[in-house]
Amino acid sequence: MELFLKEGAPAPKETLAWIHFGSANACYAFAEGARTDRPEEERYLVLSKSAVALTDEAFVAVDAKRLVTEKQAVGELRDVHAAGYANFLGLAGRHRTFHTPADDLGATGPEILEPVARAFVQAVRKIVERGDAAFR
């Protein structure tokens, strides 16, 4: 991400919104060594202050702790914020096998991915429809 921000990303002034699809968007939790049917609780919706109202609308069905990056930053969106992008949102988190050789498709599934995908689609639609007004 650091290299892309320096050498490949569009300039902040040319970017209406940065949306990050993290590797832990929707992963199952584990209890007593076995996968559960519920999403991992260590999941964060990381957003700019300008995206609070938008994410309150679009991510109602997604259980994630909200982190407004001007105060708290995690994951790659910390770098996006530091690079000067004004409007951004994304999910970040960890799960039991996060970024290890054992991290595979078994950590997720359609039941928990669907609400997350729908939330991102809703957010993008609102951004396209509203333009700058999507960010208050």
PDB file of C-alpha atoms in Angstrom:
ATOM      1  CA  MET A   1       0.000   0.000   0.000  1.00  0.00           C
ATOM      2  CA  GLU A   2       2.808   2.361   0.883  1.00  0.00           C
ATOM      3  CA  LEU A   3       4.462   1.893  -2.523  1.00  0.00           C
ATOM      4  CA  PHE A   4       1.142   2.204  -4.399  1.00  0.00           C
ATOM      5  CA  LEU A   5       0.309   5.435  -2.584  1.00  0.00           C
ATOM      6  CA  LYS A   6       3.678   6.888  -3.567  1.00  0.00           C
ATOM      7  CA  GLU A   7       3.908   5.634  -7.140  1.00  0.00           C
ATOM      8  CA  GLY A   8       0.561   4.505  -8.539  1.00  0.00           C
ATOM      9  CA  ALA A   9      -2.474   5.934  -6.799  1.00  0.00           C
ATOM     10  CA  PRO A  10      -4.380   8.901  -8.175  1.00  0.00           C
ATOM     11  CA  ALA A  11      -3.753  12.127  -6.293  1.00  0.00           C
ATOM     12  CA  PRO A  12      -6.019  12.907  -3.326  1.00  0.00           C
ATOM     13  CA  LYS A  13      -7.442  15.939  -5.163  1.00  0.00           C
ATOM     14  CA  GLU A  14      -8.440  13.656  -8.064  1.00  0.00           C
ATOM     15  CA  THR A  15     -10.163  11.088  -5.828  1.00  0.00           C
ATOM     16  CA  LEU A  16     -13.751  11.425  -4.643  1.00  0.00           C
ATOM     17  CA  ALA A  17     -13.573   8.389  -2.363  1.00  0.00           C
ATOM     18  CA  TRP A  18     -11.205   5.604  -1.405  1.00  0.00           C
ATOM     19  CA  ILE A  19     -12.904   2.317  -0.568  1.00  0.00           C
ATOM     20  CA  HIS A  20     -10.830  -0.451   0.958  1.00  0.00           C
ATOM     21  CA  PHE A  21     -11.839  -4.097   0.779  1.00  0.00           C
ATOM     22  CA  GLY A  22      -9.648  -5.623   3.474  1.00  0.00           C
ATOM     23  CA  SER A  23      -8.752  -9.278   3.738  1.00  0.00           C
ATOM     24  CA  ALA A  24     -10.849  -9.639   6.892  1.00  0.00           C
ATOM     25  CA  ASN A  25     -14.112  -8.139   5.597  1.00  0.00           C
ATOM     26  CA  ALA A  26     -16.128 -11.148   6.677  1.00  0.00           C
ATOM     27  CA  CYS A  27     -14.419 -13.993   8.508  1.00  0.00           C
ATOM     28  CA  TYR A  28     -15.838 -16.568  10.855  1.00  0.00           C
ATOM     29  CA  ALA A  29     -14.944 -16.500  14.523  1.00  0.00           C
ATOM     30  CA  PHE A  30     -13.480 -19.499  16.330  1.00  0.00           C
ATOM     31  CA  ALA A  31     -14.424 -20.843  19.749  1.00  0.00           C
ATOM     32  CA  GLU A  32     -12.686 -23.717  21.496  1.00  0.00           C
ATOM     33  CA  GLY A  33     -10.628 -24.337  18.352  1.00  0.00           C
ATOM     34  CA  ALA A  34     -13.626 -24.765  16.038  1.00  0.00           C
ATOM     35  CA  ARG A  35     -15.133 -22.368  13.526  1.00  0.00           C
ATOM     36  CA  THR A  36     -18.417 -20.833  14.643  1.00  0.00           C
ATOM     37  CA  ASP A  37     -21.408 -19.718  12.565  1.00  0.00           C
ATOM     38  CA  ARG A  38     -20.927 -16.088  13.552  1.00  0.00           C
ATOM     39  CA  PRO A  39     -18.577 -13.448  12.156  1.00  0.00           C
ATOM     40  CA  GLU A  40     -15.327 -12.634  13.908  1.00  0.00           C
ATOM     41  CA  GLU A  41     -15.906  -9.830  16.392  1.00  0.00           C
ATOM     42  CA  GLU A  42     -12.561  -8.163  15.792  1.00  0.00           C
ATOM     43  CA  ARG A  43     -13.752  -6.233  12.758  1.00  0.00           C
ATOM     44  CA  TYR A  44     -13.558  -2.478  12.281  1.00  0.00           C
ATOM     45  CA  LEU A  45     -15.283  -0.108   9.913  1.00  0.00           C
ATOM     46  CA  VAL A  46     -12.509   2.442   9.386  1.00  0.00           C
ATOM     47  CA  LEU A  47     -13.702   5.709   7.919  1.00  0.00           C
ATOM     48  CA  SER A  48     -13.043   9.374   7.478  1.00  0.00           C
ATOM     49  CA  LYS A  49     -15.095  11.793   9.534  1.00  0.00           C
ATOM     50  CA  SER A  50     -16.791  12.841   6.295  1.00  0.00           C
ATOM     51  CA  ALA A  51     -18.067   9.269   5.743  1.00  0.00           C
ATOM     52  CA  VAL A  52     -19.855   8.808   9.083  1.00  0.00           C
ATOM     53  CA  ALA A  53     -23.373   9.578   7.785  1.00  0.00           C
ATOM     54  CA  LEU A  54     -22.832   7.492   4.644  1.00  0.00           C
ATOM     55  CA  THR A  55     -21.636   4.431   6.552  1.00  0.00           C
ATOM     56  CA  ASP A  56     -24.409   4.834   9.130  1.00  0.00           C
ATOM     57  CA  GLU A  57     -26.831   4.372   6.211  1.00  0.00           C
ATOM     58  CA  ALA A  58     -25.030   1.707   4.206  1.00  0.00           C
ATOM     59  CA  PHE A  59     -23.508  -0.511   6.910  1.00  0.00           C
ATOM     60  CA  VAL A  60     -26.508  -0.909   9.232  1.00  0.00           C
ATOM     61  CA  ALA A  61     -26.471  -4.718   8.797  1.00  0.00           C
ATOM     62  CA  VAL A  62     -22.723  -5.059   9.384  1.00  0.00           C
ATOM     63  CA  ASP A  63     -21.622  -5.601  12.951  1.00  0.00           C
ATOM     64  CA  ALA A  64     -18.292  -3.802  13.203  1.00  0.00           C
ATOM     65  CA  LYS A  65     -16.743  -1.286  15.555  1.00  0.00           C
ATOM     66  CA  ARG A  66     -16.568   2.165  13.953  1.00  0.00           C
ATOM     67  CA  LEU A  67     -13.169   3.846  13.935  1.00  0.00           C
ATOM     68  CA  VAL A  68     -13.106   7.419  12.699  1.00  0.00           C
ATOM     69  CA  THR A  69      -9.562   7.702  11.413  1.00  0.00           C
ATOM     70  CA  GLU A  70      -8.951  11.277  12.456  1.00  0.00           C
ATOM     71  CA  LYS A  71      -8.909   9.825  15.993  1.00  0.00           C
ATOM     72  CA  GLN A  72      -8.080   6.141  15.494  1.00  0.00           C
ATOM     73  CA  ALA A  73      -6.377   4.392  12.613  1.00  0.00           C
ATOM     74  CA  VAL A  74      -5.757   0.766  11.726  1.00  0.00           C
ATOM     75  CA  GLY A  75      -4.745  -1.116   8.607  1.00  0.00           C
ATOM     76  CA  GLU A  76      -4.040   0.356   5.213  1.00  0.00           C
ATOM     77  CA  LEU A  77      -6.558   3.155   5.685  1.00  0.00           C
ATOM     78  CA  ARG A  78      -4.177   4.661   8.210  1.00  0.00           C
ATOM     79  CA  ASP A  79      -1.802   5.201   5.261  1.00  0.00           C
ATOM     80  CA  VAL A  80      -4.610   6.472   3.022  1.00  0.00           C
ATOM     81  CA  HIS A  81      -5.519   9.054   5.658  1.00  0.00           C
ATOM     82  CA  ALA A  82      -1.876  10.068   6.134  1.00  0.00           C
ATOM     83  CA  ALA A  83      -1.515  10.517   2.347  1.00  0.00           C
ATOM     84  CA  GLY A  84      -4.246  13.165   2.381  1.00  0.00           C
ATOM     85  CA  TYR A  85      -7.322  11.387   1.025  1.00  0.00           C
ATOM     86  CA  ALA A  86     -10.344  13.147   2.492  1.00  0.00           C
ATOM     87  CA  ASN A  87     -13.119  10.596   1.992  1.00  0.00           C
ATOM     88  CA  PHE A  88     -12.567   6.927   2.707  1.00  0.00           C
ATOM     89  CA  LEU A  89     -14.081   3.847   4.247  1.00  0.00           C
ATOM     90  CA  GLY A  90     -13.312   0.178   4.548  1.00  0.00           C
ATOM     91  CA  LEU A  91     -13.281  -2.849   6.776  1.00  0.00           C
ATOM     92  CA  ALA A  92     -10.255  -4.083   8.648  1.00  0.00           C
ATOM     93  CA  GLY A  93      -9.790  -6.835  11.156  1.00  0.00           C
ATOM     94  CA  ARG A  94      -8.100 -10.063  12.086  1.00  0.00           C
ATOM     95  CA  HIS A  95      -9.055 -13.656  12.525  1.00  0.00           C
ATOM     96  CA  ARG A  96      -7.367 -16.783  13.815  1.00  0.00           C
ATOM     97  CA  THR A  97      -5.332 -17.554  10.667  1.00  0.00           C
ATOM     98  CA  PHE A  98      -5.062 -13.946   9.411  1.00  0.00           C
ATOM     99  CA  HIS A  99      -2.190 -13.558   6.905  1.00  0.00           C
ATOM    100  CA  THR A 100      -0.726 -16.981   7.676  1.00  0.00           C
ATOM    101  CA  PRO A 101      -0.265 -19.951   5.319  1.00  0.00           C
ATOM    102  CA  ALA A 102      -3.419 -21.467   6.892  1.00  0.00           C
ATOM    103  CA  ASP A 103      -5.542 -18.448   5.865  1.00  0.00           C
ATOM    104  CA  ASP A 104      -7.875 -19.818   3.210  1.00  0.00           C
ATOM    105  CA  LEU A 105     -11.464 -19.658   1.954  1.00  0.00           C
ATOM    106  CA  GLY A 106     -12.615 -21.756   4.913  1.00  0.00           C
ATOM    107  CA  ALA A 107     -12.352 -18.587   7.024  1.00  0.00           C
ATOM    108  CA  THR A 108     -15.329 -17.035   5.235  1.00  0.00           C
ATOM    109  CA  GLY A 109     -18.529 -17.945   3.470  1.00  0.00           C
ATOM    110  CA  PRO A 110     -21.535 -16.549   1.630  1.00  0.00           C
ATOM    111  CA  GLU A 111     -23.673 -16.193   4.758  1.00  0.00           C
ATOM    112  CA  ILE A 112     -21.350 -13.620   6.277  1.00  0.00           C
ATOM    113  CA  LEU A 113     -19.963 -12.151   3.043  1.00  0.00           C
ATOM    114  CA  GLU A 114     -23.336 -11.204   1.583  1.00  0.00           C
ATOM    115  CA  PRO A 115     -24.284  -8.477   4.094  1.00  0.00           C
ATOM    116  CA  VAL A 116     -20.811  -6.968   3.780  1.00  0.00           C
ATOM    117  CA  ALA A 117     -20.936  -6.998  -0.027  1.00  0.00           C
ATOM    118  CA  ARG A 118     -24.405  -5.449   0.029  1.00  0.00           C
ATOM    119  CA  ALA A 119     -23.207  -2.692   2.362  1.00  0.00           C
ATOM    120  CA  PHE A 120     -20.292  -1.831   0.086  1.00  0.00           C
ATOM    121  CA  VAL A 121     -22.586  -1.821  -2.972  1.00  0.00           C
ATOM    122  CA  GLN A 122     -25.025   0.469  -1.181  1.00  0.00           C
ATOM    123  CA  ALA A 123     -22.214   2.836  -0.173  1.00  0.00           C
ATOM    124  CA  VAL A 124     -20.811   2.981  -3.705  1.00  0.00           C
ATOM    125  CA  ARG A 125     -24.279   3.607  -5.164  1.00  0.00           C
ATOM    126  CA  LYS A 126     -24.824   6.475  -2.765  1.00  0.00           C
ATOM    127  CA  ILE A 127     -21.438   7.962  -3.669  1.00  0.00           C
ATOM    128  CA  VAL A 128     -22.199   7.712  -7.404  1.00  0.00           C
ATOM    129  CA  GLU A 129     -25.679   9.210  -6.955  1.00  0.00           C
ATOM    130  CA  ARG A 130     -24.682  11.997  -4.552  1.00  0.00           C
ATOM    131  CA  GLY A 131     -21.110  12.811  -5.558  1.00  0.00           C
ATOM    132  CA  ASP A 132     -19.470  15.181  -3.073  1.00  0.00           C
ATOM    133  CA  ALA A 133     -22.757  15.401  -1.148  1.00  0.00           C
ATOM    134  CA  ALA A 134     -22.269  11.784  -0.018  1.00  0.00           C
ATOM    135  CA  PHE A 135     -19.606  13.127   2.330  1.00  0.00           C
ATOM    136  CA  ARG A 136     -20.825  15.656   4.880  1.00  0.00           C
TER     137      ARG A 136
END
